[in-house]
Amino acid sequence: MNAALITPFYHPPVRGNAVTVDRIARHLAAAGCATRVHALDATLAEEVLREVRHSPPDIIHAFHAYLGGRVAREAAREAGVPYVVTLTGSDVYEALEDGRRADTLEVLRDAAAIVAFHKCVRCRLSDHHPSLAGKTVVIPQGVELPGEQFQWGAERFEGGEFVFFLPAGIRPVKNVTFPLAPLAELHREAPQVRLLVAGPILDLAYSTRALSEIGRNPFARYLGEVGRDAIGALYRRADVVLNTSQFEGGMANSVLEALAFGKPVLASFIDGNISVVKEGKTGLLYRGEAEFLEKARMLVRDESLRRHLGGNGRELVRERYAPGREAAAYEALYRTVIEG
């Protein structure tokens, strides 16, 4: 079986879509499914269409209903093969709510199947568009531990510092400046508190403001884009991993990676985070600055709570989020679609 994977983003390789697509492609290949990734941030849509016409796959798999889905729909029509769409976040929470709504719905209605990372996303889609419920399935994200070849500098922190780590691309939806005010207050109470932020710049205007704000706080440091071969060292050094997103497409790779490293997570109360972060079991959730500060303070003071959350998170990932299981679910879906 041959599958063409169409993703809007594959560069930089640390971006969420890139991590997801690369992982799925590799594990599908290991299971005997030949894959070819078409990255729309490196290849024109016309070139993708030409390649698919020249060598039609058995199935086309798009990531992001609007950005990847429109190209997949046209490619599938020209090649005479079915296509499936994996919802990645901003398609559900933005593209279905703004001026892209009609095109996004057209893609989803013509897809042979739709994949959500969690039932909360499937429910959101089916509540607003009941006709899509019957062909929407849930396939949870898999997770792999990234490498740890980070070149430490001044942020090595060997004086008992307590490190909050926020891995995120620098763009508005990731809300990376949110923790600065509450952590500044916590830093006044506990001077050992530090904040590390790492991720690629994805929105220049927002990044200029965000990095300026981070730079005005002496306890915080932006480390830039850290490769997949190195970012594992930051997870391992972290005492707490943060997710401050305004929405996620089901479950963030960064949250799953934090849990895989056995780290407690403090995350915003949104659908994507509550799908994996269970309050008091695998992490803590917050609504607003006051609750963030309260729970960050708890985590700084209570080592046993951190161990409890981290241990539970590691076990959860081992049991439910194996990448081989993820790939097997996609292969089974492909076969069902092709045969059906």
Tab-separated table of C-alpha atoms in Angstrom:
chain	number	residue	atom	x	y	z
A	1	MET	CA	0.000	0.000	0.000
A	2	ASN	CA	1.255	3.440	-0.950
A	3	ALA	CA	0.191	6.599	0.877
A	4	ALA	CA	0.887	10.218	-0.018
A	5	LEU	CA	1.025	12.455	3.078
A	6	ILE	CA	0.357	16.154	2.455
A	7	THR	CA	1.331	18.509	5.248
A	8	PRO	CA	1.283	22.310	5.289
A	9	PHE	CA	4.364	22.481	7.511
A	10	TYR	CA	7.451	20.285	7.572
A	11	HIS	CA	10.121	22.915	8.164
A	12	PRO	CA	11.354	23.590	10.762
A	13	PRO	CA	11.272	19.923	11.822
A	14	VAL	CA	10.491	20.858	15.437
A	15	ARG	CA	7.076	22.295	14.545
A	16	GLY	CA	4.125	20.221	15.782
A	17	ASN	CA	2.832	19.203	12.353
A	18	ALA	CA	6.333	18.226	11.248
A	19	VAL	CA	6.923	16.076	14.328
A	20	THR	CA	3.555	14.344	13.885
A	21	VAL	CA	3.895	13.680	10.158
A	22	ASP	CA	7.495	12.495	10.402
A	23	ARG	CA	6.621	10.079	13.215
A	24	ILE	CA	3.582	8.653	11.414
A	25	ALA	CA	5.453	8.288	8.114
A	26	ARG	CA	8.351	6.424	9.712
A	27	HIS	CA	6.174	4.021	11.661
A	28	LEU	CA	3.903	3.365	8.686
A	29	ALA	CA	7.013	2.510	6.669
A	30	ALA	CA	8.170	0.169	9.430
A	31	ALA	CA	4.797	-1.572	9.176
A	32	GLY	CA	5.220	-2.051	5.424
A	33	CYS	CA	3.222	0.916	4.120
A	34	ALA	CA	5.213	2.978	1.625
A	35	THR	CA	4.829	6.689	2.282
A	36	ARG	CA	5.824	9.905	0.564
A	37	VAL	CA	5.608	13.213	2.388
A	38	HIS	CA	4.663	16.294	0.357
A	39	ALA	CA	5.468	19.443	2.335
A	40	LEU	CA	3.616	22.538	1.147
A	41	ASP	CA	6.128	24.846	2.849
A	42	ALA	CA	8.809	23.494	0.511
A	43	THR	CA	6.864	22.449	-2.607
A	44	LEU	CA	4.266	24.291	-4.667
A	45	ALA	CA	0.796	22.745	-4.739
A	46	GLU	CA	1.068	22.430	-8.527
A	47	GLU	CA	4.169	20.278	-8.129
A	48	VAL	CA	2.409	18.019	-5.635
A	49	LEU	CA	-0.508	17.594	-8.054
A	50	ARG	CA	1.885	16.779	-10.881
A	51	GLU	CA	3.701	14.140	-8.804
A	52	VAL	CA	0.466	12.521	-7.695
A	53	ARG	CA	-0.829	12.409	-11.277
A	54	HIS	CA	2.438	10.869	-12.473
A	55	SER	CA	2.570	8.227	-9.745
A	56	PRO	CA	-0.840	7.831	-8.065
A	57	PRO	CA	-0.788	6.452	-4.516
A	58	ASP	CA	-3.450	4.146	-3.132
A	59	ILE	CA	-4.604	6.849	-0.714
A	60	ILE	CA	-3.886	10.481	0.128
A	61	HIS	CA	-3.636	11.663	3.724
A	62	ALA	CA	-3.892	15.395	4.462
A	63	PHE	CA	-2.969	17.157	7.684
A	64	HIS	CA	-5.004	20.310	8.456
A	65	ALA	CA	-8.346	20.391	6.663
A	66	TYR	CA	-7.848	23.797	5.090
A	67	LEU	CA	-4.112	24.068	4.457
A	68	GLY	CA	-3.382	20.466	3.494
A	69	GLY	CA	-6.915	19.340	2.723
A	70	ARG	CA	-7.606	21.538	-0.276
A	71	VAL	CA	-4.527	20.236	-2.093
A	72	ALA	CA	-5.373	16.654	-1.086
A	73	ARG	CA	-8.929	17.023	-2.391
A	74	GLU	CA	-7.729	18.213	-5.792
A	75	ALA	CA	-4.974	15.578	-5.959
A	76	ALA	CA	-7.394	12.806	-5.036
A	77	ARG	CA	-9.840	13.939	-7.718
A	78	GLU	CA	-7.164	13.958	-10.405
A	79	ALA	CA	-5.639	10.631	-9.339
A	80	GLY	CA	-8.973	8.898	-8.771
A	81	VAL	CA	-8.108	7.782	-5.226
A	82	PRO	CA	-9.693	8.500	-1.825
A	83	TYR	CA	-8.313	10.914	0.752
A	84	VAL	CA	-8.493	11.227	4.520
A	85	VAL	CA	-7.922	14.303	6.676
A	86	THR	CA	-6.329	14.579	10.112
A	87	LEU	CA	-7.531	17.619	12.057
A	88	THR	CA	-4.581	19.397	13.642
A	89	GLY	CA	-6.108	22.258	15.618
A	90	SER	CA	-6.414	25.591	13.855
A	91	ASP	CA	-8.590	23.997	11.167
A	92	VAL	CA	-11.236	23.135	13.782
A	93	TYR	CA	-10.812	26.126	16.070
A	94	GLU	CA	-10.198	28.838	13.442
A	95	ALA	CA	-10.740	27.797	9.805
A	96	LEU	CA	-14.228	26.423	10.508
A	97	GLU	CA	-15.137	29.680	12.243
A	98	ASP	CA	-13.820	32.364	9.841
A	99	GLY	CA	-13.764	33.180	6.150
A	100	ARG	CA	-12.230	29.799	5.311
A	101	ARG	CA	-15.286	27.917	6.590
A	102	ALA	CA	-16.871	27.053	3.220
A	103	ASP	CA	-13.656	25.665	1.723
A	104	THR	CA	-12.857	23.715	4.895
A	105	LEU	CA	-16.314	22.162	5.028
A	106	GLU	CA	-16.064	21.203	1.355
A	107	VAL	CA	-12.818	19.357	2.069
A	108	LEU	CA	-14.295	17.523	5.057
A	109	ARG	CA	-17.524	16.578	3.272
A	110	ASP	CA	-15.630	15.008	0.370
A	111	ALA	CA	-13.089	13.183	2.539
A	112	ALA	CA	-13.483	9.435	2.891
A	113	ALA	CA	-12.632	9.728	6.594
A	114	ILE	CA	-11.711	12.364	9.141
A	115	VAL	CA	-9.304	11.769	12.030
A	116	ALA	CA	-9.319	13.600	15.359
A	117	PHE	CA	-6.639	13.151	17.996
A	118	HIS	CA	-9.220	12.986	20.787
A	119	LYS	CA	-12.960	12.581	21.260
A	120	CYS	CA	-13.265	16.204	22.426
A	121	VAL	CA	-12.302	17.360	18.929
A	122	ARG	CA	-14.666	14.856	17.305
A	123	CYS	CA	-17.469	16.077	19.566
A	124	ARG	CA	-16.768	19.712	18.708
A	125	LEU	CA	-16.880	18.893	15.004
A	126	SER	CA	-20.015	16.772	15.199
A	127	ASP	CA	-21.830	19.302	17.416
A	128	HIS	CA	-21.375	21.987	14.779
A	129	HIS	CA	-21.571	19.727	11.719
A	130	PRO	CA	-23.555	16.553	12.560
A	131	SER	CA	-23.307	15.187	9.013
A	132	LEU	CA	-19.571	14.626	9.528
A	133	ALA	CA	-19.909	12.566	12.705
A	134	GLY	CA	-20.283	9.195	11.012
A	135	LYS	CA	-16.937	9.315	9.249
A	136	THR	CA	-14.881	10.898	12.032
A	137	VAL	CA	-12.639	8.533	13.995
A	138	VAL	CA	-10.274	9.101	16.900
A	139	ILE	CA	-6.611	8.109	16.610
A	140	PRO	CA	-4.530	9.428	19.522
A	141	GLN	CA	-1.114	10.921	18.896
A	142	GLY	CA	1.893	8.728	19.485
A	143	VAL	CA	4.965	10.015	21.290
A	144	GLU	CA	8.707	9.481	20.964
A	145	LEU	CA	11.423	10.774	23.248
A	146	PRO	CA	13.561	13.414	21.493
A	147	GLY	CA	17.363	13.421	21.733
A	148	GLU	CA	19.392	15.115	24.460
A	149	GLN	CA	22.463	16.547	22.675
A	150	PHE	CA	21.859	20.095	23.911
A	151	GLN	CA	24.902	22.359	24.243
A	152	TRP	CA	24.433	23.932	27.647
A	153	GLY	CA	25.474	27.522	28.258
A	154	ALA	CA	24.542	29.952	31.007
A	155	GLU	CA	21.191	28.204	31.393
A	156	ARG	CA	22.774	25.028	32.786
A	157	PHE	CA	21.538	26.048	36.247
A	158	GLU	CA	23.633	24.249	38.823
A	159	GLY	CA	22.632	26.304	41.868
A	160	GLY	CA	19.373	24.619	42.816
A	161	GLU	CA	17.234	26.590	40.391
A	162	PHE	CA	13.627	25.487	39.850
A	163	VAL	CA	12.982	25.405	36.113
A	164	PHE	CA	9.656	25.879	34.348
A	165	PHE	CA	10.082	24.880	30.690
A	166	LEU	CA	7.788	26.094	27.900
A	167	PRO	CA	8.427	24.369	24.535
A	168	ALA	CA	6.373	26.132	21.847
A	169	GLY	CA	6.582	27.774	18.469
A	170	ILE	CA	6.499	31.539	18.930
A	171	ARG	CA	3.085	32.546	17.572
A	172	PRO	CA	-0.058	34.029	19.133
A	173	VAL	CA	-1.935	30.782	19.772
A	174	LYS	CA	0.900	29.514	21.976
A	175	ASN	CA	0.548	32.516	24.304
A	176	VAL	CA	4.163	32.277	25.453
A	177	THR	CA	4.147	35.555	27.378
A	178	PHE	CA	1.275	34.453	29.630
A	179	PRO	CA	3.431	32.908	32.409
A	180	LEU	CA	5.719	35.929	32.764
A	181	ALA	CA	3.561	37.955	35.168
A	182	PRO	CA	2.600	35.136	37.563
A	183	LEU	CA	6.113	33.672	37.503
A	184	ALA	CA	7.562	37.122	38.225
A	185	GLU	CA	5.465	37.185	41.399
A	186	LEU	CA	6.504	33.637	42.248
A	187	HIS	CA	10.147	34.543	41.579
A	188	ARG	CA	9.885	37.293	44.219
A	189	GLU	CA	8.739	34.646	46.710
A	190	ALA	CA	11.138	31.951	45.509
A	191	PRO	CA	14.229	33.461	43.825
A	192	GLN	CA	15.288	30.052	42.514
A	193	VAL	CA	12.417	30.054	39.977
A	194	ARG	CA	13.452	30.217	36.307
A	195	LEU	CA	11.583	30.063	32.990
A	196	LEU	CA	13.067	28.596	29.807
A	197	VAL	CA	11.258	29.031	26.481
A	198	ALA	CA	12.335	27.153	23.358
A	199	GLY	CA	10.798	27.013	19.907
A	200	PRO	CA	10.971	28.384	16.374
A	201	ILE	CA	9.799	31.879	15.472
A	202	LEU	CA	6.611	31.362	13.461
A	203	ASP	CA	5.054	34.842	13.593
A	204	LEU	CA	7.529	37.688	13.253
A	205	ALA	CA	5.389	40.531	14.633
A	206	TYR	CA	4.240	38.519	17.652
A	207	SER	CA	7.734	37.150	18.244
A	208	THR	CA	9.247	40.640	18.345
A	209	ARG	CA	6.887	41.633	21.145
A	210	ALA	CA	7.092	38.294	22.964
A	211	LEU	CA	10.874	38.063	23.002
A	212	SER	CA	11.107	41.656	24.180
A	213	GLU	CA	8.826	40.837	27.111
A	214	ILE	CA	10.809	37.720	27.951
A	215	GLY	CA	14.037	39.728	27.831
A	216	ARG	CA	12.724	42.215	30.398
A	217	ASN	CA	12.403	39.442	32.993
A	218	PRO	CA	15.773	38.377	34.420
A	219	PHE	CA	14.443	34.971	35.530
A	220	ALA	CA	13.354	34.087	31.957
A	221	ARG	CA	15.392	33.077	28.931
A	222	TYR	CA	14.485	32.343	25.300
A	223	LEU	CA	16.737	29.630	23.872
A	224	GLY	CA	15.673	29.876	20.238
A	225	GLU	CA	14.802	26.900	18.079
A	226	VAL	CA	16.154	23.695	19.635
A	227	GLY	CA	16.410	20.645	17.399
A	228	ARG	CA	14.751	17.292	17.999
A	229	ASP	CA	18.165	15.806	18.714
A	230	ALA	CA	18.684	18.205	21.623
A	231	ILE	CA	15.416	19.301	23.204
A	232	GLY	CA	15.159	16.156	25.309
A	233	ALA	CA	17.865	17.569	27.574
A	234	LEU	CA	15.610	20.519	28.399
A	235	TYR	CA	12.717	18.235	29.281
A	236	ARG	CA	14.996	16.227	31.524
A	237	ARG	CA	16.315	19.333	33.292
A	238	ALA	CA	12.852	20.854	33.754
A	239	ASP	CA	11.066	20.614	37.075
A	240	VAL	CA	7.713	21.497	35.460
A	241	VAL	CA	6.699	21.672	31.782
A	242	LEU	CA	4.177	24.319	30.719
A	243	ASN	CA	1.570	24.474	27.983
A	244	THR	CA	-0.060	27.899	27.718
A	245	SER	CA	-1.848	27.452	24.383
A	246	GLN	CA	-5.183	29.053	23.594
A	247	PHE	CA	-6.206	25.865	21.764
A	248	GLU	CA	-4.671	22.572	20.651
A	249	GLY	CA	-5.813	20.075	18.040
A	250	GLY	CA	-6.273	17.301	20.571
A	251	MET	CA	-3.041	16.750	22.420
A	252	ALA	CA	0.201	18.665	22.020
A	253	ASN	CA	3.348	16.722	21.191
A	254	SER	CA	5.113	18.780	23.863
A	255	VAL	CA	2.678	17.661	26.571
A	256	LEU	CA	3.029	14.007	25.608
A	257	GLU	CA	6.817	14.347	25.527
A	258	ALA	CA	6.829	15.945	28.967
A	259	LEU	CA	4.766	13.067	30.345
A	260	ALA	CA	7.058	10.551	28.644
A	261	PHE	CA	9.982	12.117	30.526
A	262	GLY	CA	8.023	11.798	33.764
A	263	LYS	CA	7.617	15.546	34.235
A	264	PRO	CA	4.623	17.244	35.863
A	265	VAL	CA	2.664	19.446	33.468
A	266	LEU	CA	0.924	22.735	34.223
A	267	ALA	CA	-1.381	23.492	31.306
A	268	SER	CA	-4.153	25.822	30.205
A	269	PHE	CA	-7.701	24.503	30.595
A	270	ILE	CA	-8.525	23.866	26.922
A	271	ASP	CA	-9.928	20.853	25.083
A	272	GLY	CA	-6.573	19.670	23.779
A	273	ASN	CA	-4.911	19.744	27.181
A	274	ILE	CA	-7.726	18.237	29.216
A	275	SER	CA	-7.697	15.307	26.792
A	276	VAL	CA	-4.452	14.067	28.372
A	277	VAL	CA	-3.743	16.177	31.469
A	278	LYS	CA	-5.971	14.848	34.244
A	279	GLU	CA	-6.167	17.216	37.194
A	280	GLY	CA	-4.180	15.922	40.146
A	281	LYS	CA	-3.276	12.698	38.320
A	282	THR	CA	-1.034	13.486	35.342
A	283	GLY	CA	-0.777	17.245	35.771
A	284	LEU	CA	-2.508	20.444	36.813
A	285	LEU	CA	-4.774	22.722	34.772
A	286	TYR	CA	-5.325	26.430	35.201
A	287	ARG	CA	-7.868	29.067	34.212
A	288	GLY	CA	-6.297	32.516	34.377
A	289	GLU	CA	-3.234	34.031	36.064
A	290	ALA	CA	-4.393	33.597	39.657
A	291	GLU	CA	-4.912	29.860	39.282
A	292	PHE	CA	-1.666	29.498	37.346
A	293	LEU	CA	0.216	31.195	40.183
A	294	GLU	CA	-1.510	29.106	42.838
A	295	LYS	CA	-0.691	25.824	41.115
A	296	ALA	CA	2.831	26.846	40.124
A	297	ARG	CA	3.449	27.682	43.781
A	298	MET	CA	2.123	24.227	44.790
A	299	LEU	CA	4.504	22.544	42.371
A	300	VAL	CA	7.515	24.499	43.609
A	301	ARG	CA	6.772	23.659	47.224
A	302	ASP	CA	5.605	20.037	46.945
A	303	GLU	CA	8.191	17.594	45.609
A	304	SER	CA	5.966	14.599	46.349
A	305	LEU	CA	3.218	16.103	44.163
A	306	ARG	CA	5.690	16.530	41.331
A	307	ARG	CA	6.820	12.912	41.636
A	308	HIS	CA	3.217	11.694	41.770
A	309	LEU	CA	2.170	13.597	38.648
A	310	GLY	CA	5.315	12.718	36.733
A	311	GLY	CA	5.105	9.018	37.517
A	312	ASN	CA	1.450	8.808	36.523
A	313	GLY	CA	2.132	10.691	33.305
A	314	ARG	CA	4.949	8.368	32.309
A	315	GLU	CA	2.741	5.315	32.851
A	316	LEU	CA	-0.115	6.854	30.857
A	317	VAL	CA	2.123	7.464	27.857
A	318	ARG	CA	3.549	3.964	27.973
A	319	GLU	CA	0.087	2.419	28.045
A	320	ARG	CA	-1.780	4.525	25.479
A	321	TYR	CA	0.460	6.565	23.200
A	322	ALA	CA	2.884	4.158	21.548
A	323	PRO	CA	3.757	5.349	18.007
A	324	GLY	CA	3.458	1.817	16.668
A	325	ARG	CA	-0.143	1.690	17.835
A	326	GLU	CA	-0.801	5.050	16.174
A	327	ALA	CA	0.628	3.861	12.845
A	328	ALA	CA	-1.318	0.594	13.012
A	329	ALA	CA	-4.546	2.542	13.480
A	330	TYR	CA	-3.804	4.678	10.419
A	331	GLU	CA	-2.904	1.637	8.323
A	332	ALA	CA	-6.173	-0.038	9.328
A	333	LEU	CA	-8.085	3.126	8.430
A	334	TYR	CA	-6.364	3.304	5.044
A	335	ARG	CA	-7.340	-0.298	4.285
A	336	THR	CA	-10.931	0.282	5.335
A	337	VAL	CA	-11.195	3.332	3.102
A	338	ILE	CA	-9.539	1.667	0.108
A	339	GLU	CA	-11.575	-1.510	0.389
A	340	GLY	CA	-14.783	0.369	1.132
